[in-house]
Amino acid sequence: MEILWKTFTWILSLVMASSEFHSDYRLSYSSQEEFLTYLEHYQLTIPIRVDQNGAFLSFTVKNDKHSRRRRSMDPIDPQQAVSKLFFKLSAYGKHFHLNLTLNTDFVSKHFTVEYWGKDGPQWKHDFLDNCHYTGYLQDQHSTTKVALSNCVGLHGVIATEDEEYFIEPLKNTTEDSKHFSYENGHPHVIYKKSTLQQRHLYDHSHCGVSDLLRSGKPWWLNDTSAFPSSLPINGTHIHQRQKRSVSIERFVETLVVADKMMVGYHGRKDIEHYILSVMNIVAKLYRDSSLGNVVNIIVARLIVLTEDQPNLEINHHADKSLDSFCKWQKSILSHQSDGNTIPENGIAHHDNAVLITRYDICTYKNKPCGTLGLASVAGMCEPERSCSINEDIGLGSAFTIAHEIGHNFGMNHDGIGNSCGTKGHEAAKLMAAHITANTNPFSWSACSRDYITSFLDSGRGTCLDNEPPKRDFLYPAVAPGQVYDADEQCRFQYGATSRQCKYGEVCRELWCLSKSNRCVTNSIPAAEGTLCQTGNIEKGWCYQGDCVPFGTWPQSIDGGWGPWSLWGECSRTCGGGVSSSLRHCDSPAPSGGGKYCLGERKRYRSCNTDPCPLGARDFREKQCADFDNMPFRGKYYNWKPYTGGGVKPCALNCLAEGYNFYTERSPAVIDGTQCNADSLDICINGECKHVGCDNILGSDAREDRCRVCGGDGSTCDAIEGFFNDSLPRGGYMEVVQIPRGSVHIEVKEVAMSKNYIALKSEGDDYYINGAWTIDWPRKFDVAGTAFHYKRPTDEPESLEALGPTSENLIVMVLLQEQNLGIRYKFNVPITRTGSGDNEVGFTWNHQPWSECSATCAGGVQRQEVVCKRLDDNSIVQNNYCDPDSKPPENQRTCNTEPCPPEWFIGDWLECSKTCDGGMRTRAVLCIRKIGPSEEETLDYSGCLTHRPIEKEPCNNQSCPPQWVALDWSECTPKCGPGFKHRIVLCKSSDLSKTFPATQCSEESKPPVRIRCSLGRCPPPRWVAGDWGQCSAQCGLGQQMRTVQCLSYTGQASSDCPETSRPPSMQQCESKCDSTPISSTEECKDVNKVAYCPLVLKFKFCSRAYFRQMCCKTCQGH
């Protein structure tokens, strides 16, 4: 039965696969034919419709039912809407058997398609085609995902474990295809995600983010709490509810708008089907359990723009286009009178708006570049910010749209401000900013899950709480080489002028003439059925890379198992481990379409079954302890096995000592670990496997009544009794003494009462329910064995143990009311003289009919044949009876009537959070079983009992403290190498409390200082001071100034070039006083002047200044 499947997806998205193609600009394909020329390679295939077993039904794969209907019509006629479809196709050497189911609840009951001209709405309709499906590959339910529409052929995505494939109908654009008959099937193009070529861009293809930061910090980071009570929006405040951890189903009513370039590219005939096919994939992405929330993407309204709109500007500039689109869609939502307004009149409300354009958009500039989408972070439910712009790149647009809606939900890119996609952490997933070889494209990362959970829990997604009315809606053998010859195949790849180069073996590599008139190949073989020729084959055709005689197909050979490999290393050195052996399907390997081998490909056997030495550490305990040195949420804990219920026995669940939380440290324990302490069964590959009492995996060896493996039951005696003494109330009374070595101990009240069974030692030390204190029912390790104390709410209490006990024990009862009776039985060891085998006989016996294996829909009852002792009728190992006289086991059918409807309850999925309260979900379906291996699914109303819950809170324990980093400071200094600094605080997980730094792991502390640079600093320069006073008071002299080499900070430097150094000294001239010396003044040299002899020597006496200063020296000269 098909249960909920985890959806997949993504593909092209944010960085395309690399190739050797280069161009000066980003290409925009004008047709499918041109698009195919830029694929690295693709293949043609003709899908056929088959039944569930793969038997051929028809070449017609497109939806040919007249299932278009209005929303006012009655529910879909089962004869019109095919709820299950099966298709087969072959490509890349693989055979795909598709198992598809209708995708319901995808569009609103009020869904409309509107065509808008320059003056607004021109016409609308509410017809739908039931042609959209989701599913998986037959027999590969858990590992494959499919989302296809068959509105006009198969259009969608097939995801397997190792590759993702796009498939779409081949459009007949050439004259050669006119001869093609649809009665023989329609060719489809199928290509791998990895074949999409990387275009040579100005920058890498990426996703843009609008309003990522507000006031320098992300919206979800606040100093005192995880979320602000309000955020400024256009000068106003929107009220926010306080954060709470409650998950409910959300419904995103979506408006999808296609611009006129989309209409020009896809055409009016196909655009509706194409867009709904894309949104089908988006919807499945948001129903993937890895999201950690139940989010339904519901298409409420589709607007197709056939002309430009007056108030909507769309061009290459992604930021401006997004801003214009967000305002425009809000005007439609709010019905303002702006020329584009339409009356409500049944038009569906929308919570989120998606614009799909053929423009090659780019952030921050009106030119083509690598941006594929742009959205506001955390804009969901804010009317003017709950929107995105997405570039149409084919079916891969679905993953861009899902990515951008993720930003609206508050998600950041994986690896940007979080650990996802970084070294040592999980790979980046759907919210990766760029695709690399390490990107996991199938689901959401834990970081994305945390972002959207935090967003919704904060109360910011309240507009998504209302569930809109939905309408039942269903999403939408000629060899290819014979339809398209080698020349045609070359034209698909390299353009209309290309043709085949007669070079190499065409069936192995198709060589084609490129636009530069060179023979090139992408190493892809020609399509099967392409004509070929070899030295031995004059006329042949290609089949799986080989040239075979025309019209023949190689014989199919089914695969066969090869020999088993040698046994591998034992998983344990003692205590019972396992080793494994493999075989491969290679004797022969399947070929020519033959079947792969069926049966066991890996086997196991027990090894090293000897007990471990006394005092050896428990194996599961050791596995938990191995995580002691690994930080968990930034802190180290001492781990021990968690022994409580509600967990998988073969998962490694460990309890943090001293704390009240446990977690799954590994999904599977090491092979050979015991499933539980009371059983010899061991875990292999995460599943519990039976082990006989001889410690051999899969052995049917059983213990006898004395717990002797393979024994005959002769080493113990059975003790049974009934204690019903009438005793005074209000005290402990002895029931029975259990000797040392006793096994198979059972003590049980005959009726419910207020009395309590207790257990103590001979020394009056109580182990269970002593000292007037009643213990919780659980397992007690007492006297070398495990006692299970049970106290159900609707059954008498009991005490059971397998034994053997290592000491004498006394069963007591604490009487609170009248003793209604206690039954007990156990086996005590005895010592016999002689051989017990000679004293007792054995015989085969049919056991009573077993209970019917099913209460309805056909079950089986069996009478097992066992070997019993003749004296006490106890069961012993079969080898004590004569094997030749063993009678056959009896069997009969029973309860063949159909079962009443019942709820199918799937396993709980992983909790959305490991602590601080998350949510987990499970599948709940109403089914009715009508046969042993056949059941049918009914409407929920078919089940009369209350519908089980599908989601519940989990992991409510508090998370350990974590580091929270504030914003970086500015770079200091302003140029050249410098540093940024920030404050890092140890905060509680909800960011409401600050702890001492010692509470957080020092090893995981984010850096508080990083290097930075704001560009090169200006070079040192010469700085000259002011000129000093001239040295001469009259006439020529000299004057000086300081000249320094200084850095931009004013510090002295020696790096200034000497060639540009300014002079530090220059000649100067002072004005002389021309007043002649009076005759009364004495002619003498001024005493302070010491250079008068030089004045005479250099004949400066003629100058007035010097003649005055050196009057005596200059006399007569």
XYZ file of C-alpha atoms in Angstrom, residues 283-723:
441
model
C 3.805 21.794 -3.788
C 5.435 18.389 -3.359
C 8.642 20.010 -2.125
C 6.777 21.731 0.664
C 5.112 18.491 1.710
C 8.490 16.832 2.248
C 8.861 15.723 5.852
C 12.358 17.187 6.080
C 10.720 20.623 6.227
C 9.563 19.756 9.736
C 6.230 21.482 9.152
C 3.068 20.719 7.232
C 2.875 23.382 4.523
C 0.438 23.136 1.620
C 1.111 25.243 -1.464
C -2.324 25.847 -3.032
C -2.636 27.653 -6.356
C -5.509 30.073 -5.901
C -5.127 32.201 -8.987
C -3.150 32.221 -12.246
C -2.734 35.486 -14.164
C -1.267 35.404 -17.670
C -0.070 38.817 -18.879
C -0.415 39.130 -22.640
C 0.707 42.775 -22.605
C 2.654 45.131 -20.359
C 0.732 46.513 -17.391
C 0.639 50.267 -16.675
C 1.661 49.917 -13.031
C 3.973 46.937 -13.361
C 7.550 47.304 -14.615
C 9.406 44.077 -15.376
C 12.919 44.091 -16.837
C 16.390 42.677 -16.215
C 16.740 44.619 -12.945
C 15.535 42.060 -10.404
C 15.362 44.436 -7.424
C 13.258 47.067 -9.168
C 11.110 44.437 -10.859
C 10.468 42.713 -7.520
C 9.579 46.005 -5.863
C 7.165 46.862 -8.676
C 5.602 43.391 -8.689
C 5.121 43.318 -4.910
C 3.267 46.630 -4.990
C 1.207 45.541 -8.002
C 0.101 42.252 -6.474
C -0.791 44.041 -3.252
C -3.022 46.402 -5.214
C -4.868 43.397 -6.592
C -5.116 41.880 -3.139
C -6.436 45.077 -1.563
C -8.674 45.974 -4.558
C -7.518 49.563 -4.795
C -8.728 51.630 -7.735
C -5.593 51.808 -9.842
C -6.740 50.680 -13.255
C -5.706 47.086 -12.692
C -8.256 46.520 -9.980
C -10.784 43.750 -10.336
C -13.806 43.282 -8.102
C -13.759 40.432 -5.640
C -16.571 38.505 -7.336
C -15.293 35.139 -6.200
C -11.653 35.906 -6.968
C -9.509 33.967 -4.549
C -7.520 35.666 -1.829
C -3.770 34.984 -1.912
C -1.114 34.842 0.797
C 1.923 34.756 -1.480
C 2.594 35.938 -5.023
C 5.013 34.333 -7.495
C 6.131 36.091 -10.680
C 7.650 33.913 -13.418
C 9.482 35.755 -16.178
C 11.612 34.946 -19.215
C 13.784 37.994 -18.546
C 17.386 37.184 -17.676
C 17.237 38.976 -14.334
C 20.081 40.422 -12.304
C 20.351 42.033 -8.890
C 21.449 45.667 -8.685
C 21.596 46.342 -12.435
C 19.409 46.308 -15.516
C 21.582 43.868 -17.432
C 21.551 40.074 -17.815
C 23.565 38.085 -15.294
C 23.381 34.962 -13.172
C 20.548 35.765 -10.786
C 17.706 33.239 -10.956
C 15.392 34.552 -8.258
C 14.854 37.256 -5.683
C 12.641 37.436 -2.617
C 12.258 39.281 0.663
C 13.452 37.368 3.712
C 10.652 36.761 6.223
C 8.083 38.549 4.067
C 5.358 35.898 4.322
C 2.013 37.325 5.490
C 3.200 40.903 4.985
C 1.066 42.001 2.008
C 3.784 43.990 0.246
C 6.669 41.624 1.000
C 5.130 38.172 0.533
C 6.300 37.875 -3.071
C 9.157 36.742 -5.296
C 10.451 37.021 -8.850
C 11.708 33.897 -10.608
C 13.454 33.429 -13.938
C 11.950 30.663 -16.078
C 14.581 28.017 -16.831
C 12.281 25.116 -17.627
C 11.064 22.600 -15.104
C 13.962 23.597 -12.880
C 12.034 26.805 -12.222
C 10.074 24.801 -9.650
C 13.130 24.582 -7.462
C 13.931 28.265 -7.828
C 10.353 29.097 -6.809
C 10.477 26.748 -3.802
C 13.813 28.308 -2.833
C 12.469 31.871 -3.037
C 9.311 31.026 -1.090
C 11.719 29.599 1.480
C 13.233 33.075 1.800
C 9.715 34.448 2.335
C 9.491 31.967 5.223
C 12.601 33.467 6.816
C 15.129 30.937 5.553
C 18.703 31.974 4.916
C 20.953 30.216 2.459
C 22.571 27.062 3.758
C 26.029 27.978 4.993
C 25.258 31.708 5.336
C 24.964 32.432 9.041
C 24.515 28.745 9.836
C 26.501 25.519 9.801
C 24.572 23.618 7.109
C 26.695 22.966 4.072
C 29.899 23.828 5.906
C 32.778 21.482 6.593
C 31.928 18.830 9.140
C 28.167 19.362 8.889
C 25.354 18.109 6.708
C 25.445 18.954 3.020
C 23.670 22.036 1.696
C 20.245 21.228 0.358
C 17.341 23.101 -1.213
C 18.408 26.466 0.212
C 21.979 26.236 -1.100
C 23.135 29.541 -2.589
C 25.234 27.683 -5.176
C 25.103 24.072 -6.302
C 28.289 22.043 -5.954
C 29.104 18.358 -6.037
C 28.345 18.248 -2.313
C 24.859 19.715 -2.595
C 22.088 17.353 -1.575
C 19.132 18.381 -3.749
C 16.418 16.123 -2.401
C 15.179 17.788 0.766
C 15.459 20.653 3.236
C 18.399 21.051 5.579
C 18.053 21.101 9.342
C 18.880 24.811 9.198
C 16.011 25.493 6.792
C 13.745 23.464 9.047
C 14.812 25.519 12.049
C 14.301 28.807 10.204
C 10.755 28.065 9.059
C 9.817 26.515 12.405
C 11.074 29.578 14.243
C 9.226 31.835 11.788
C 5.920 30.022 12.210
C 6.257 29.527 15.963
C 6.861 33.253 16.361
C 3.340 33.949 15.103
C 4.439 35.563 11.838
C 2.575 33.035 9.684
C -0.938 33.465 11.028
C -2.334 34.292 7.580
C -1.644 30.679 6.621
C -3.803 29.135 9.345
C -7.094 29.199 7.464
C -7.754 26.197 5.243
C -9.290 27.303 1.946
C -11.857 25.144 0.180
C -10.016 22.937 -2.294
C -11.221 21.193 -5.382
C -10.351 17.675 -6.451
C -7.630 18.214 -8.989
C -5.348 15.799 -10.818
C -1.997 16.984 -12.010
C -1.082 16.989 -14.944
C 7.316 1.186 -30.087
C 9.283 2.856 -32.615
C 13.014 3.273 -31.914
C 13.935 6.995 -31.606
C 16.721 6.646 -34.151
C 14.143 5.579 -36.707
C 12.077 8.696 -36.054
C 15.052 11.048 -36.008
C 18.130 10.088 -38.011
C 21.688 11.018 -37.077
C 21.528 14.375 -38.884
C 18.327 15.277 -37.033
C 19.905 14.310 -33.735
C 22.853 16.590 -34.514
C 20.475 19.484 -35.247
C 18.819 19.000 -31.839
C 22.195 19.353 -30.150
C 24.109 21.888 -32.213
C 21.562 23.908 -34.162
C 19.743 23.914 -37.444
C 22.881 23.859 -39.633
C 24.494 20.876 -37.944
C 24.742 17.391 -39.463
C 26.474 14.125 -38.720
C 30.227 13.803 -39.158
C 31.127 10.424 -40.594
C 33.674 9.813 -37.889
C 34.061 7.100 -35.295
C 31.440 4.522 -34.328
C 28.117 6.309 -34.345
C 26.540 3.886 -31.861
C 29.196 4.743 -29.284
C 29.725 8.448 -30.020
C 27.705 10.684 -32.294
C 29.978 13.254 -33.941
C 28.362 16.390 -35.339
C 29.361 19.476 -37.271
C 29.387 22.491 -34.959
C 28.647 26.143 -35.777
C 32.370 26.666 -36.288
C 32.423 23.841 -38.878
C 34.364 21.499 -36.622
C 33.454 17.930 -35.796
C 32.569 17.750 -32.109
C 31.008 15.214 -29.781
C 29.606 15.197 -26.275
C 30.474 11.484 -26.023
C 26.807 10.502 -26.146
C 25.919 7.579 -28.468
C 23.375 7.953 -31.229
C 19.786 7.079 -30.364
C 18.761 3.466 -30.529
C 17.535 2.634 -34.004
C 19.986 4.996 -35.726
C 21.363 3.433 -38.924
C 24.943 2.187 -38.675
C 27.473 0.158 -40.600
C 30.539 -1.889 -39.655
C 32.980 -4.108 -41.437
C 30.802 -7.114 -40.677
C 27.352 -5.484 -40.835
C 26.411 -3.767 -44.072
C 23.124 -2.409 -42.704
C 22.539 -2.219 -39.010
C 21.005 -0.094 -36.310
C 22.188 1.012 -32.891
C 21.208 -0.826 -29.757
C 22.650 0.222 -26.382
C 25.874 1.482 -27.906
C 26.438 -1.392 -30.331
C 25.703 -1.801 -34.025
C 23.524 -4.888 -34.544
C 21.838 -6.247 -37.703
C 18.933 -4.056 -38.757
C 15.583 -5.156 -37.329
C 17.017 -7.444 -34.655
C 17.431 -6.987 -30.922
C 20.011 -8.895 -28.901
C 18.653 -11.790 -26.837
C 17.822 -10.845 -23.273
C 19.756 -12.694 -20.600
C 18.529 -12.835 -17.036
C 21.103 -12.324 -14.338
C 22.389 -15.038 -12.037
C 24.049 -14.935 -8.640
C 27.776 -15.362 -8.396
C 29.553 -17.187 -5.554
C 29.465 -15.927 -1.981
C 32.482 -13.963 -0.828
C 34.598 -14.994 2.151
C 33.174 -14.172 5.565
C 34.146 -10.722 6.774
C 35.586 -9.591 10.091
C 33.474 -10.185 13.198
C 31.786 -7.088 14.578
C 32.674 -8.013 18.171
C 35.573 -9.727 19.899
C 33.318 -11.405 22.477
C 29.728 -11.637 23.590
C 28.361 -12.564 20.173
C 29.002 -10.582 17.013
C 28.200 -11.081 13.350
C 30.163 -11.291 10.136
C 28.806 -10.994 6.630
C 29.304 -12.355 3.160
C 28.282 -10.856 -0.187
C 27.417 -12.094 -3.650
C 26.860 -10.233 -6.880
C 24.503 -10.625 -9.799
C 27.227 -11.348 -12.328
C 27.029 -15.034 -13.250
C 25.861 -13.999 -15.763
C 25.178 -10.301 -15.433
C 21.776 -9.349 -16.864
C 21.950 -8.034 -20.419
C 19.686 -7.246 -23.324
C 16.889 -6.206 -21.003
C 17.156 -9.334 -18.848
C 15.998 -9.409 -15.252
C 18.202 -8.665 -12.305
C 18.719 -11.387 -9.715
C 16.160 -11.901 -6.979
C 17.038 -13.142 -3.518
C 19.506 -12.553 -0.745
C 22.584 -10.571 -1.719
C 24.107 -10.429 1.779
C 24.105 -13.052 4.501
C 25.176 -13.055 8.136
C 26.412 -15.544 10.685
C 27.244 -15.449 14.380
C 30.842 -15.224 15.542
C 32.827 -14.796 18.753
C 29.902 -16.016 20.858
C 32.001 -16.663 23.986
C 30.975 -14.443 26.935
C 33.026 -11.345 27.558
C 35.279 -11.313 30.643
C 33.731 -10.419 33.990
C 33.686 -6.683 34.497
C 33.794 -5.946 30.767
C 31.897 -2.842 29.752
C 28.444 -3.325 28.254
C 28.678 -3.100 24.454
C 25.861 -0.578 24.051
C 27.235 1.454 26.955
C 30.602 1.629 25.203
C 28.982 2.889 22.005
C 27.285 5.704 23.902
C 30.501 6.558 25.699
C 32.272 6.935 22.357
C 30.308 10.181 21.963
C 31.640 11.652 25.229
C 34.417 13.422 23.339
C 32.135 14.759 20.632
C 30.380 18.078 21.313
C 26.598 18.068 21.224
C 25.265 21.549 20.528
C 28.576 23.005 21.585
C 28.815 21.169 24.890
C 30.269 17.871 26.089
C 28.202 15.291 27.955
C 28.758 11.859 29.432
C 26.393 9.496 27.658
C 24.890 6.230 28.819
C 22.304 3.974 27.153
C 18.700 5.098 27.342
C 16.623 2.124 28.506
C 13.175 3.689 28.440
C 10.446 2.885 25.959
C 9.262 4.587 22.830
C 12.490 4.191 20.850
C 13.730 1.785 18.219
C 15.602 -1.109 19.894
C 18.378 -1.040 17.319
C 18.958 2.713 17.319
C 21.642 4.109 19.602
C 19.663 6.276 22.005
C 21.799 7.779 24.729
C 20.917 9.671 27.897
C 22.994 12.658 28.998
C 24.053 11.920 32.568
C 22.832 14.573 34.959
C 20.324 15.969 32.456
C 16.748 15.100 31.644
C 17.110 14.513 27.914
C 18.199 11.725 25.619
C 18.896 11.745 21.912
C 19.536 9.348 19.072
C 23.286 9.482 18.537
C 23.166 6.972 15.714
C 20.284 5.480 13.711
C 21.772 2.004 14.145
C 23.944 0.350 16.771
C 26.953 -1.727 15.766
C 25.962 -5.083 14.312
C 25.894 -7.701 17.053
C 24.528 -5.414 19.776
C 21.712 -7.031 21.765
C 18.254 -5.683 20.960
C 17.475 -5.552 24.692
C 18.929 -6.883 27.900
C 16.425 -9.740 28.285
C 16.940 -11.247 24.854
C 19.710 -12.907 22.884
C 18.384 -11.339 19.688
C 20.858 -8.966 18.065
C 20.756 -5.948 15.786
C 21.891 -6.178 12.180
C 21.633 -3.178 9.882
C 19.369 -1.495 12.411
C 16.917 -4.407 12.614
C 16.406 -6.953 15.379
C 17.231 -10.541 14.306
C 16.476 -13.772 16.183
C 19.284 -15.650 17.899
C 18.817 -19.131 19.368
C 19.790 -20.008 22.885
C 23.009 -21.439 21.426
C 23.975 -17.866 20.424
C 23.694 -18.761 16.745
C 21.979 -16.306 14.438
C 18.740 -17.773 13.101
C 19.081 -20.956 15.159
C 15.926 -22.718 16.387
C 17.677 -23.965 19.513
C 15.416 -23.366 22.495
C 15.720 -23.482 26.238
C 13.804 -26.053 28.215
C 11.737 -25.224 31.285
C 14.954 -25.129 33.321
C 16.565 -22.568 30.975
C 19.005 -25.183 29.741
C 19.694 -24.669 26.049
C 18.713 -27.877 24.252
C 17.901 -29.540 27.589
C 15.215 -32.112 28.307
C 13.684 -30.338 31.306
C 15.083 -32.848 33.810
C 17.241 -30.477 35.850
C 14.473 -28.589 37.637
C 11.105 -29.039 39.298
C 8.038 -26.861 38.789
C 6.655 -25.077 41.832
C 3.121 -23.655 41.600
C 0.848 -22.243 44.244
C -2.062 -19.993 45.140
C -1.813 -17.605 48.066
